[in-house]
JSON list of C-alpha atoms in Angstrom, two decimals:
[
{"chain": "A", "resi": 1, "resn": "UNK", "atom": "CA", "xyz": [0.00, 0.00, 0.00]},
{"chain": "A", "resi": 2, "resn": "UNK", "atom": "CA", "xyz": [1.39, 3.45, -1.00]},
{"chain": "A", "resi": 3, "resn": "UNK", "atom": "CA", "xyz": [1.27, 6.69, 0.86]},
{"chain": "A", "resi": 4, "resn": "UNK", "atom": "CA", "xyz": [-2.13, 8.35, 1.25]},
{"chain": "A", "resi": 5, "resn": "UNK", "atom": "CA", "xyz": [-2.32, 11.67, -0.54]},
{"chain": "A", "resi": 6, "resn": "UNK", "atom": "CA", "xyz": [-4.92, 14.36, -1.02]},
{"chain": "A", "resi": 7, "resn": "UNK", "atom": "CA", "xyz": [-4.99, 16.29, -4.27]},
{"chain": "A", "resi": 8, "resn": "UNK", "atom": "CA", "xyz": [-5.45, 20.05, -3.98]},
{"chain": "A", "resi": 9, "resn": "UNK", "atom": "CA", "xyz": [-6.40, 22.18, -6.98]},
{"chain": "A", "resi": 10, "resn": "UNK", "atom": "CA", "xyz": [-7.20, 25.87, -7.05]},
{"chain": "A", "resi": 11, "resn": "UNK", "atom": "CA", "xyz": [-8.23, 28.36, -9.70]},
{"chain": "A", "resi": 12, "resn": "UNK", "atom": "CA", "xyz": [-8.57, 32.07, -9.10]},
{"chain": "A", "resi": 13, "resn": "UNK", "atom": "CA", "xyz": [-11.84, 32.91, -10.85]},
{"chain": "A", "resi": 14, "resn": "UNK", "atom": "CA", "xyz": [-15.19, 31.25, -11.51]},
{"chain": "A", "resi": 15, "resn": "UNK", "atom": "CA", "xyz": [-14.60, 31.17, -15.28]},
{"chain": "A", "resi": 16, "resn": "UNK", "atom": "CA", "xyz": [-11.60, 28.86, -14.79]},
{"chain": "A", "resi": 17, "resn": "UNK", "atom": "CA", "xyz": [-11.77, 25.13, -14.11]},
{"chain": "A", "resi": 18, "resn": "UNK", "atom": "CA", "xyz": [-9.76, 22.70, -11.96]},
{"chain": "A", "resi": 19, "resn": "UNK", "atom": "CA", "xyz": [-10.21, 19.70, -14.24]},
{"chain": "A", "resi": 20, "resn": "UNK", "atom": "CA", "xyz": [-6.83, 19.96, -15.97]},
{"chain": "A", "resi": 21, "resn": "UNK", "atom": "CA", "xyz": [-5.07, 20.06, -12.61]},
{"chain": "A", "resi": 22, "resn": "UNK", "atom": "CA", "xyz": [-7.16, 17.13, -11.32]},
{"chain": "A", "resi": 23, "resn": "UNK", "atom": "CA", "xyz": [-6.36, 15.01, -14.37]},
{"chain": "A", "resi": 24, "resn": "UNK", "atom": "CA", "xyz": [-2.62, 15.73, -14.25]},
{"chain": "A", "resi": 25, "resn": "UNK", "atom": "CA", "xyz": [-2.38, 15.21, -10.48]},
{"chain": "A", "resi": 26, "resn": "UNK", "atom": "CA", "xyz": [-4.38, 11.96, -10.60]},
{"chain": "A", "resi": 27, "resn": "UNK", "atom": "CA", "xyz": [-1.95, 10.60, -13.20]},
{"chain": "A", "resi": 28, "resn": "UNK", "atom": "CA", "xyz": [0.98, 11.90, -11.15]},
{"chain": "A", "resi": 29, "resn": "UNK", "atom": "CA", "xyz": [-0.37, 10.15, -8.04]},
{"chain": "A", "resi": 30, "resn": "UNK", "atom": "CA", "xyz": [-0.69, 6.88, -9.95]},
{"chain": "A", "resi": 31, "resn": "UNK", "atom": "CA", "xyz": [2.89, 7.10, -11.23]},
{"chain": "A", "resi": 32, "resn": "UNK", "atom": "CA", "xyz": [4.16, 7.98, -7.75]},
{"chain": "A", "resi": 33, "resn": "UNK", "atom": "CA", "xyz": [2.33, 5.12, -6.03]},
{"chain": "A", "resi": 34, "resn": "UNK", "atom": "CA", "xyz": [0.07, 7.38, -3.97]},
{"chain": "A", "resi": 35, "resn": "UNK", "atom": "CA", "xyz": [-3.38, 6.25, -2.83]},
{"chain": "A", "resi": 36, "resn": "UNK", "atom": "CA", "xyz": [-5.65, 9.25, -3.43]},
{"chain": "A", "resi": 37, "resn": "UNK", "atom": "CA", "xyz": [-7.66, 9.88, -0.26]},
{"chain": "A", "resi": 38, "resn": "UNK", "atom": "CA", "xyz": [-9.51, 12.88, -1.66]},
{"chain": "A", "resi": 39, "resn": "UNK", "atom": "CA", "xyz": [-9.62, 15.50, -4.39]},
{"chain": "A", "resi": 40, "resn": "UNK", "atom": "CA", "xyz": [-10.24, 19.07, -3.29]},
{"chain": "A", "resi": 41, "resn": "UNK", "atom": "CA", "xyz": [-11.18, 21.87, -5.68]},
{"chain": "A", "resi": 42, "resn": "UNK", "atom": "CA", "xyz": [-11.04, 25.54, -4.75]},
{"chain": "A", "resi": 43, "resn": "UNK", "atom": "CA", "xyz": [-12.14, 28.66, -6.61]},
{"chain": "A", "resi": 44, "resn": "UNK", "atom": "CA", "xyz": [-10.55, 31.59, -4.84]},
{"chain": "A", "resi": 45, "resn": "UNK", "atom": "CA", "xyz": [-7.70, 34.01, -5.33]},
{"chain": "A", "resi": 46, "resn": "UNK", "atom": "CA", "xyz": [-4.45, 32.80, -3.78]},
{"chain": "A", "resi": 47, "resn": "UNK", "atom": "CA", "xyz": [-4.37, 35.73, -1.39]},
{"chain": "A", "resi": 48, "resn": "UNK", "atom": "CA", "xyz": [-7.84, 34.92, -0.07]},
{"chain": "A", "resi": 49, "resn": "UNK", "atom": "CA", "xyz": [-7.97, 34.15, 3.64]},
{"chain": "A", "resi": 50, "resn": "UNK", "atom": "CA", "xyz": [-10.96, 31.87, 3.11]},
{"chain": "A", "resi": 51, "resn": "UNK", "atom": "CA", "xyz": [-9.62, 28.73, 1.42]},
{"chain": "A", "resi": 52, "resn": "UNK", "atom": "CA", "xyz": [-12.17, 26.19, 2.67]},
{"chain": "A", "resi": 53, "resn": "UNK", "atom": "CA", "xyz": [-10.91, 23.21, 0.65]},
{"chain": "A", "resi": 54, "resn": "UNK", "atom": "CA", "xyz": [-7.34, 23.83, 1.77]},
{"chain": "A", "resi": 55, "resn": "UNK", "atom": "CA", "xyz": [-8.54, 24.00, 5.37]},
{"chain": "A", "resi": 56, "resn": "UNK", "atom": "CA", "xyz": [-10.23, 20.60, 4.92]},
{"chain": "A", "resi": 57, "resn": "UNK", "atom": "CA", "xyz": [-6.93, 19.17, 3.69]},
{"chain": "A", "resi": 58, "resn": "UNK", "atom": "CA", "xyz": [-5.16, 20.66, 6.71]},
{"chain": "A", "resi": 59, "resn": "UNK", "atom": "CA", "xyz": [-7.73, 18.89, 8.93]},
{"chain": "A", "resi": 60, "resn": "UNK", "atom": "CA", "xyz": [-7.02, 15.58, 7.15]},
{"chain": "A", "resi": 61, "resn": "UNK", "atom": "CA", "xyz": [-3.30, 16.13, 7.70]},
{"chain": "A", "resi": 62, "resn": "UNK", "atom": "CA", "xyz": [-3.76, 16.96, 11.38]},
{"chain": "A", "resi": 63, "resn": "UNK", "atom": "CA", "xyz": [-5.79, 13.80, 11.97]},
{"chain": "A", "resi": 64, "resn": "UNK", "atom": "CA", "xyz": [-3.13, 11.76, 10.06]},
{"chain": "A", "resi": 65, "resn": "UNK", "atom": "CA", "xyz": [-5.55, 10.63, 7.35]},
{"chain": "A", "resi": 66, "resn": "UNK", "atom": "CA", "xyz": [-3.03, 11.64, 4.67]},
{"chain": "A", "resi": 67, "resn": "UNK", "atom": "CA", "xyz": [0.76, 11.51, 4.29]},
{"chain": "A", "resi": 68, "resn": "UNK", "atom": "CA", "xyz": [1.12, 14.02, 1.45]},
{"chain": "A", "resi": 69, "resn": "UNK", "atom": "CA", "xyz": [-0.60, 16.88, -0.33]},
{"chain": "A", "resi": 70, "resn": "UNK", "atom": "CA", "xyz": [-0.24, 16.87, -4.11]},
{"chain": "A", "resi": 71, "resn": "UNK", "atom": "CA", "xyz": [-0.34, 20.20, -5.94]},
{"chain": "A", "resi": 72, "resn": "UNK", "atom": "CA", "xyz": [0.38, 21.12, -9.55]},
{"chain": "A", "resi": 73, "resn": "UNK", "atom": "CA", "xyz": [2.67, 23.95, -8.50]},
{"chain": "A", "resi": 74, "resn": "UNK", "atom": "CA", "xyz": [3.61, 25.72, -5.32]},
{"chain": "A", "resi": 75, "resn": "UNK", "atom": "CA", "xyz": [1.59, 28.84, -6.16]},
{"chain": "A", "resi": 76, "resn": "UNK", "atom": "CA", "xyz": [-1.61, 26.77, -6.11]},
{"chain": "A", "resi": 77, "resn": "UNK", "atom": "CA", "xyz": [-1.10, 25.98, -2.40]},
{"chain": "A", "resi": 78, "resn": "UNK", "atom": "CA", "xyz": [-0.26, 29.53, -1.32]},
{"chain": "A", "resi": 79, "resn": "UNK", "atom": "CA", "xyz": [1.15, 32.67, -2.87]},
{"chain": "A", "resi": 80, "resn": "UNK", "atom": "CA", "xyz": [2.10, 34.65, 0.19]},
{"chain": "A", "resi": 81, "resn": "UNK", "atom": "CA", "xyz": [5.50, 33.73, 1.57]},
{"chain": "A", "resi": 82, "resn": "UNK", "atom": "CA", "xyz": [4.30, 33.94, 5.14]},
{"chain": "A", "resi": 83, "resn": "UNK", "atom": "CA", "xyz": [1.20, 31.81, 4.56]},
{"chain": "A", "resi": 84, "resn": "UNK", "atom": "CA", "xyz": [3.06, 29.23, 2.49]},
{"chain": "A", "resi": 85, "resn": "UNK", "atom": "CA", "xyz": [5.83, 28.74, 5.03]},
{"chain": "A", "resi": 86, "resn": "UNK", "atom": "CA", "xyz": [3.38, 28.67, 7.94]},
{"chain": "A", "resi": 87, "resn": "UNK", "atom": "CA", "xyz": [1.32, 25.89, 6.33]},
{"chain": "A", "resi": 88, "resn": "UNK", "atom": "CA", "xyz": [4.45, 23.98, 5.27]},
{"chain": "A", "resi": 89, "resn": "UNK", "atom": "CA", "xyz": [5.73, 24.04, 8.85]},
{"chain": "A", "resi": 90, "resn": "UNK", "atom": "CA", "xyz": [2.36, 22.99, 10.26]},
{"chain": "A", "resi": 91, "resn": "UNK", "atom": "CA", "xyz": [2.18, 20.10, 7.81]},
{"chain": "A", "resi": 92, "resn": "UNK", "atom": "CA", "xyz": [5.77, 19.09, 8.60]},
{"chain": "A", "resi": 93, "resn": "UNK", "atom": "CA", "xyz": [4.83, 18.99, 12.29]},
{"chain": "A", "resi": 94, "resn": "UNK", "atom": "CA", "xyz": [2.21, 16.38, 11.37]},
{"chain": "A", "resi": 95, "resn": "UNK", "atom": "CA", "xyz": [4.73, 14.52, 9.13]},
{"chain": "A", "resi": 96, "resn": "UNK", "atom": "CA", "xyz": [2.84, 15.47, 5.96]},
{"chain": "A", "resi": 97, "resn": "UNK", "atom": "CA", "xyz": [4.74, 16.56, 2.83]},
{"chain": "A", "resi": 98, "resn": "UNK", "atom": "CA", "xyz": [3.67, 18.91, 0.06]},
{"chain": "A", "resi": 99, "resn": "UNK", "atom": "CA", "xyz": [4.62, 17.39, -3.27]},
{"chain": "A", "resi": 100, "resn": "UNK", "atom": "CA", "xyz": [4.52, 19.62, -6.35]},
{"chain": "A", "resi": 101, "resn": "UNK", "atom": "CA", "xyz": [3.98, 18.16, -9.83]},
{"chain": "A", "resi": 102, "resn": "UNK", "atom": "CA", "xyz": [7.60, 18.71, -10.73]},
{"chain": "A", "resi": 103, "resn": "UNK", "atom": "CA", "xyz": [8.41, 16.06, -8.11]},
{"chain": "A", "resi": 104, "resn": "UNK", "atom": "CA", "xyz": [9.88, 18.33, -5.48]},
{"chain": "A", "resi": 105, "resn": "UNK", "atom": "CA", "xyz": [8.97, 17.39, -1.93]},
{"chain": "A", "resi": 106, "resn": "UNK", "atom": "CA", "xyz": [8.90, 20.17, 0.65]},
{"chain": "A", "resi": 107, "resn": "UNK", "atom": "CA", "xyz": [9.92, 19.00, 4.08]},
{"chain": "A", "resi": 108, "resn": "UNK", "atom": "CA", "xyz": [10.78, 22.07, 6.14]},
{"chain": "A", "resi": 109, "resn": "UNK", "atom": "CA", "xyz": [12.31, 19.96, 8.92]},
{"chain": "A", "resi": 110, "resn": "UNK", "atom": "CA", "xyz": [15.44, 19.41, 6.78]},
{"chain": "A", "resi": 111, "resn": "UNK", "atom": "CA", "xyz": [17.96, 22.14, 5.90]},
{"chain": "A", "resi": 112, "resn": "UNK", "atom": "CA", "xyz": [17.52, 21.45, 2.16]},
{"chain": "A", "resi": 113, "resn": "UNK", "atom": "CA", "xyz": [13.74, 21.54, 2.48]},
{"chain": "A", "resi": 114, "resn": "UNK", "atom": "CA", "xyz": [13.84, 24.85, 4.38]},
{"chain": "A", "resi": 115, "resn": "UNK", "atom": "CA", "xyz": [16.10, 26.38, 1.76]},
{"chain": "A", "resi": 116, "resn": "UNK", "atom": "CA", "xyz": [13.90, 25.21, -1.13]},
{"chain": "A", "resi": 117, "resn": "UNK", "atom": "CA", "xyz": [10.68, 26.27, 0.57]},
{"chain": "A", "resi": 118, "resn": "UNK", "atom": "CA", "xyz": [12.07, 29.74, 1.32]},
{"chain": "A", "resi": 119, "resn": "UNK", "atom": "CA", "xyz": [13.42, 30.24, -2.22]},
{"chain": "A", "resi": 120, "resn": "UNK", "atom": "CA", "xyz": [10.27, 29.05, -3.97]},
{"chain": "A", "resi": 121, "resn": "UNK", "atom": "CA", "xyz": [7.98, 30.92, -1.61]},
{"chain": "A", "resi": 122, "resn": "UNK", "atom": "CA", "xyz": [9.99, 34.08, -2.30]},
{"chain": "A", "resi": 123, "resn": "UNK", "atom": "CA", "xyz": [9.59, 33.54, -6.05]},
{"chain": "A", "resi": 124, "resn": "UNK", "atom": "CA", "xyz": [5.85, 33.01, -5.61]},
{"chain": "A", "resi": 125, "resn": "UNK", "atom": "CA", "xyz": [5.55, 36.23, -3.57]},
{"chain": "A", "resi": 126, "resn": "UNK", "atom": "CA", "xyz": [7.61, 38.07, -6.19]},
{"chain": "A", "resi": 127, "resn": "UNK", "atom": "CA", "xyz": [5.26, 36.80, -8.92]},
{"chain": "A", "resi": 128, "resn": "UNK", "atom": "CA", "xyz": [2.23, 37.95, -6.95]},
{"chain": "A", "resi": 129, "resn": "UNK", "atom": "CA", "xyz": [3.74, 41.40, -6.41]},
{"chain": "A", "resi": 130, "resn": "UNK", "atom": "CA", "xyz": [4.52, 41.71, -10.13]},
{"chain": "A", "resi": 131, "resn": "UNK", "atom": "CA", "xyz": [0.94, 40.80, -11.04]},
{"chain": "A", "resi": 132, "resn": "UNK", "atom": "CA", "xyz": [-0.36, 43.38, -8.58]},
{"chain": "A", "resi": 133, "resn": "UNK", "atom": "CA", "xyz": [1.91, 46.07, -10.03]},
{"chain": "A", "resi": 134, "resn": "UNK", "atom": "CA", "xyz": [0.80, 45.23, -13.60]},
{"chain": "A", "resi": 135, "resn": "UNK", "atom": "CA", "xyz": [-2.86, 45.45, -12.62]},
{"chain": "A", "resi": 136, "resn": "UNK", "atom": "CA", "xyz": [-2.36, 48.80, -10.88]},
{"chain": "A", "resi": 137, "resn": "UNK", "atom": "CA", "xyz": [-0.38, 50.10, -13.86]},
{"chain": "A", "resi": 138, "resn": "UNK", "atom": "CA", "xyz": [-3.09, 48.97, -16.26]},
{"chain": "A", "resi": 139, "resn": "UNK", "atom": "CA", "xyz": [-5.80, 50.65, -14.19]},
{"chain": "A", "resi": 140, "resn": "UNK", "atom": "CA", "xyz": [-3.79, 53.89, -14.01]},
{"chain": "A", "resi": 141, "resn": "UNK", "atom": "CA", "xyz": [-3.24, 53.83, -17.80]},
{"chain": "A", "resi": 142, "resn": "UNK", "atom": "CA", "xyz": [-6.95, 53.24, -18.44]},
{"chain": "A", "resi": 143, "resn": "UNK", "atom": "CA", "xyz": [-7.84, 56.07, -16.08]},
{"chain": "A", "resi": 144, "resn": "UNK", "atom": "CA", "xyz": [-5.36, 58.37, -17.86]},
{"chain": "A", "resi": 145, "resn": "UNK", "atom": "CA", "xyz": [-7.07, 57.55, -21.18]},
{"chain": "A", "resi": 146, "resn": "UNK", "atom": "CA", "xyz": [-10.34, 58.77, -19.66]},
{"chain": "A", "resi": 147, "resn": "UNK", "atom": "CA", "xyz": [-11.87, 55.36, -18.98]},
{"chain": "A", "resi": 148, "resn": "UNK", "atom": "CA", "xyz": [-14.26, 55.45, -16.05]},
{"chain": "A", "resi": 149, "resn": "UNK", "atom": "CA", "xyz": [-13.63, 52.54, -13.69]},
{"chain": "A", "resi": 150, "resn": "UNK", "atom": "CA", "xyz": [-16.07, 50.75, -11.44]},
{"chain": "A", "resi": 151, "resn": "UNK", "atom": "CA", "xyz": [-19.84, 50.61, -11.54]},
{"chain": "A", "resi": 152, "resn": "UNK", "atom": "CA", "xyz": [-21.31, 53.61, -13.29]},
{"chain": "A", "resi": 153, "resn": "UNK", "atom": "CA", "xyz": [-24.44, 55.42, -12.18]},
{"chain": "A", "resi": 154, "resn": "UNK", "atom": "CA", "xyz": [-27.60, 53.70, -13.39]},
{"chain": "A", "resi": 155, "resn": "UNK", "atom": "CA", "xyz": [-25.77, 50.40, -13.90]},
{"chain": "A", "resi": 156, "resn": "UNK", "atom": "CA", "xyz": [-27.79, 48.31, -11.50]},
{"chain": "A", "resi": 157, "resn": "UNK", "atom": "CA", "xyz": [-29.38, 45.71, -13.75]},
{"chain": "A", "resi": 158, "resn": "UNK", "atom": "CA", "xyz": [-31.60, 44.04, -11.14]},
{"chain": "A", "resi": 159, "resn": "UNK", "atom": "CA", "xyz": [-32.76, 47.14, -9.32]},
{"chain": "A", "resi": 160, "resn": "UNK", "atom": "CA", "xyz": [-33.22, 49.10, -12.56]},
{"chain": "A", "resi": 161, "resn": "UNK", "atom": "CA", "xyz": [-35.25, 46.25, -14.07]},
{"chain": "A", "resi": 162, "resn": "UNK", "atom": "CA", "xyz": [-37.46, 45.99, -10.99]},
{"chain": "A", "resi": 163, "resn": "UNK", "atom": "CA", "xyz": [-37.76, 49.75, -10.36]},
{"chain": "A", "resi": 164, "resn": "UNK", "atom": "CA", "xyz": [-41.38, 49.85, -11.61]},
{"chain": "A", "resi": 165, "resn": "UNK", "atom": "CA", "xyz": [-42.35, 47.12, -9.11]},
{"chain": "A", "resi": 166, "resn": "UNK", "atom": "CA", "xyz": [-40.58, 49.01, -6.31]},
{"chain": "A", "resi": 167, "resn": "UNK", "atom": "CA", "xyz": [-42.36, 52.25, -7.15]},
{"chain": "A", "resi": 168, "resn": "UNK", "atom": "CA", "xyz": [-45.72, 50.44, -7.46]},
{"chain": "A", "resi": 169, "resn": "UNK", "atom": "CA", "xyz": [-45.24, 48.86, -4.01]},
{"chain": "A", "resi": 170, "resn": "UNK", "atom": "CA", "xyz": [-44.32, 52.26, -2.52]},
{"chain": "A", "resi": 171, "resn": "UNK", "atom": "CA", "xyz": [-47.45, 53.82, -4.01]},
{"chain": "A", "resi": 172, "resn": "UNK", "atom": "CA", "xyz": [-49.46, 51.01, -2.37]},
{"chain": "A", "resi": 173, "resn": "UNK", "atom": "CA", "xyz": [-48.05, 52.05, 1.00]},
{"chain": "A", "resi": 174, "resn": "UNK", "atom": "CA", "xyz": [-45.66, 49.11, 1.52]},
{"chain": "A", "resi": 175, "resn": "UNK", "atom": "CA", "xyz": [-42.66, 49.61, 3.78]},
{"chain": "A", "resi": 176, "resn": "UNK", "atom": "CA", "xyz": [-39.16, 49.65, 2.33]},
{"chain": "A", "resi": 177, "resn": "UNK", "atom": "CA", "xyz": [-38.29, 46.58, 4.41]},
{"chain": "A", "resi": 178, "resn": "UNK", "atom": "CA", "xyz": [-41.28, 44.67, 3.08]},
{"chain": "A", "resi": 179, "resn": "UNK", "atom": "CA", "xyz": [-40.42, 45.61, -0.53]},
{"chain": "A", "resi": 180, "resn": "UNK", "atom": "CA", "xyz": [-36.75, 44.67, 0.00]},
{"chain": "A", "resi": 181, "resn": "UNK", "atom": "CA", "xyz": [-37.68, 41.29, 1.48]},
{"chain": "A", "resi": 182, "resn": "UNK", "atom": "CA", "xyz": [-40.26, 40.63, -1.26]},
{"chain": "A", "resi": 183, "resn": "UNK", "atom": "CA", "xyz": [-37.92, 41.50, -4.16]},
{"chain": "A", "resi": 184, "resn": "UNK", "atom": "CA", "xyz": [-34.69, 40.19, -2.62]},
{"chain": "A", "resi": 185, "resn": "UNK", "atom": "CA", "xyz": [-32.95, 43.56, -2.27]},
{"chain": "A", "resi": 186, "resn": "UNK", "atom": "CA", "xyz": [-31.50, 45.41, 0.66]},
{"chain": "A", "resi": 187, "resn": "UNK", "atom": "CA", "xyz": [-33.56, 48.20, 2.19]},
{"chain": "A", "resi": 188, "resn": "UNK", "atom": "CA", "xyz": [-30.93, 50.70, 1.00]},
{"chain": "A", "resi": 189, "resn": "UNK", "atom": "CA", "xyz": [-31.31, 49.53, -2.61]},
{"chain": "A", "resi": 190, "resn": "UNK", "atom": "CA", "xyz": [-35.05, 50.17, -2.36]},
{"chain": "A", "resi": 191, "resn": "UNK", "atom": "CA", "xyz": [-34.30, 53.61, -0.93]},
{"chain": "A", "resi": 192, "resn": "UNK", "atom": "CA", "xyz": [-31.90, 54.36, -3.83]},
{"chain": "A", "resi": 193, "resn": "UNK", "atom": "CA", "xyz": [-34.52, 53.29, -6.40]},
{"chain": "A", "resi": 194, "resn": "UNK", "atom": "CA", "xyz": [-37.14, 55.54, -4.80]}
]
């Protein structure tokens, strides 16, 4: 019987899919002799504090239900240096390794593992910072060209579409709270429509 491993996949946005990562990691687990104990999919930016699927894998590791976490690349597990190293050390304390697709095993309890984890986490943080700078630069350039950013006035598709119903309910003497509850809006949205 091989080591028990949990596969962790993450994409940043809802229009992306984890299936490619799942397929590659399942094949990788088979070649490496891992018994797959679970496949966890996450749709959240790497910097998000709420990574529910990753937290479930951490629970499996803490209760010794897995021996390894398989990821396609280090940036899928965590992009912040601090977060990445903290989770690597916690996993190492439970004798659980993080194995990236390229075959590198991160065991922070060895000098080599600490060096590799620190270097790769630094690269991941650098990549994240570069992406952030490019986004900010792009937004500044768009603003300089006169592009208006963010939601524009009168761009509320649901409330604009239902404005006649809101106004009808107000004319019938309904309270803003009742209208909001009935139409699925907040009371403030009803107030803005009126």
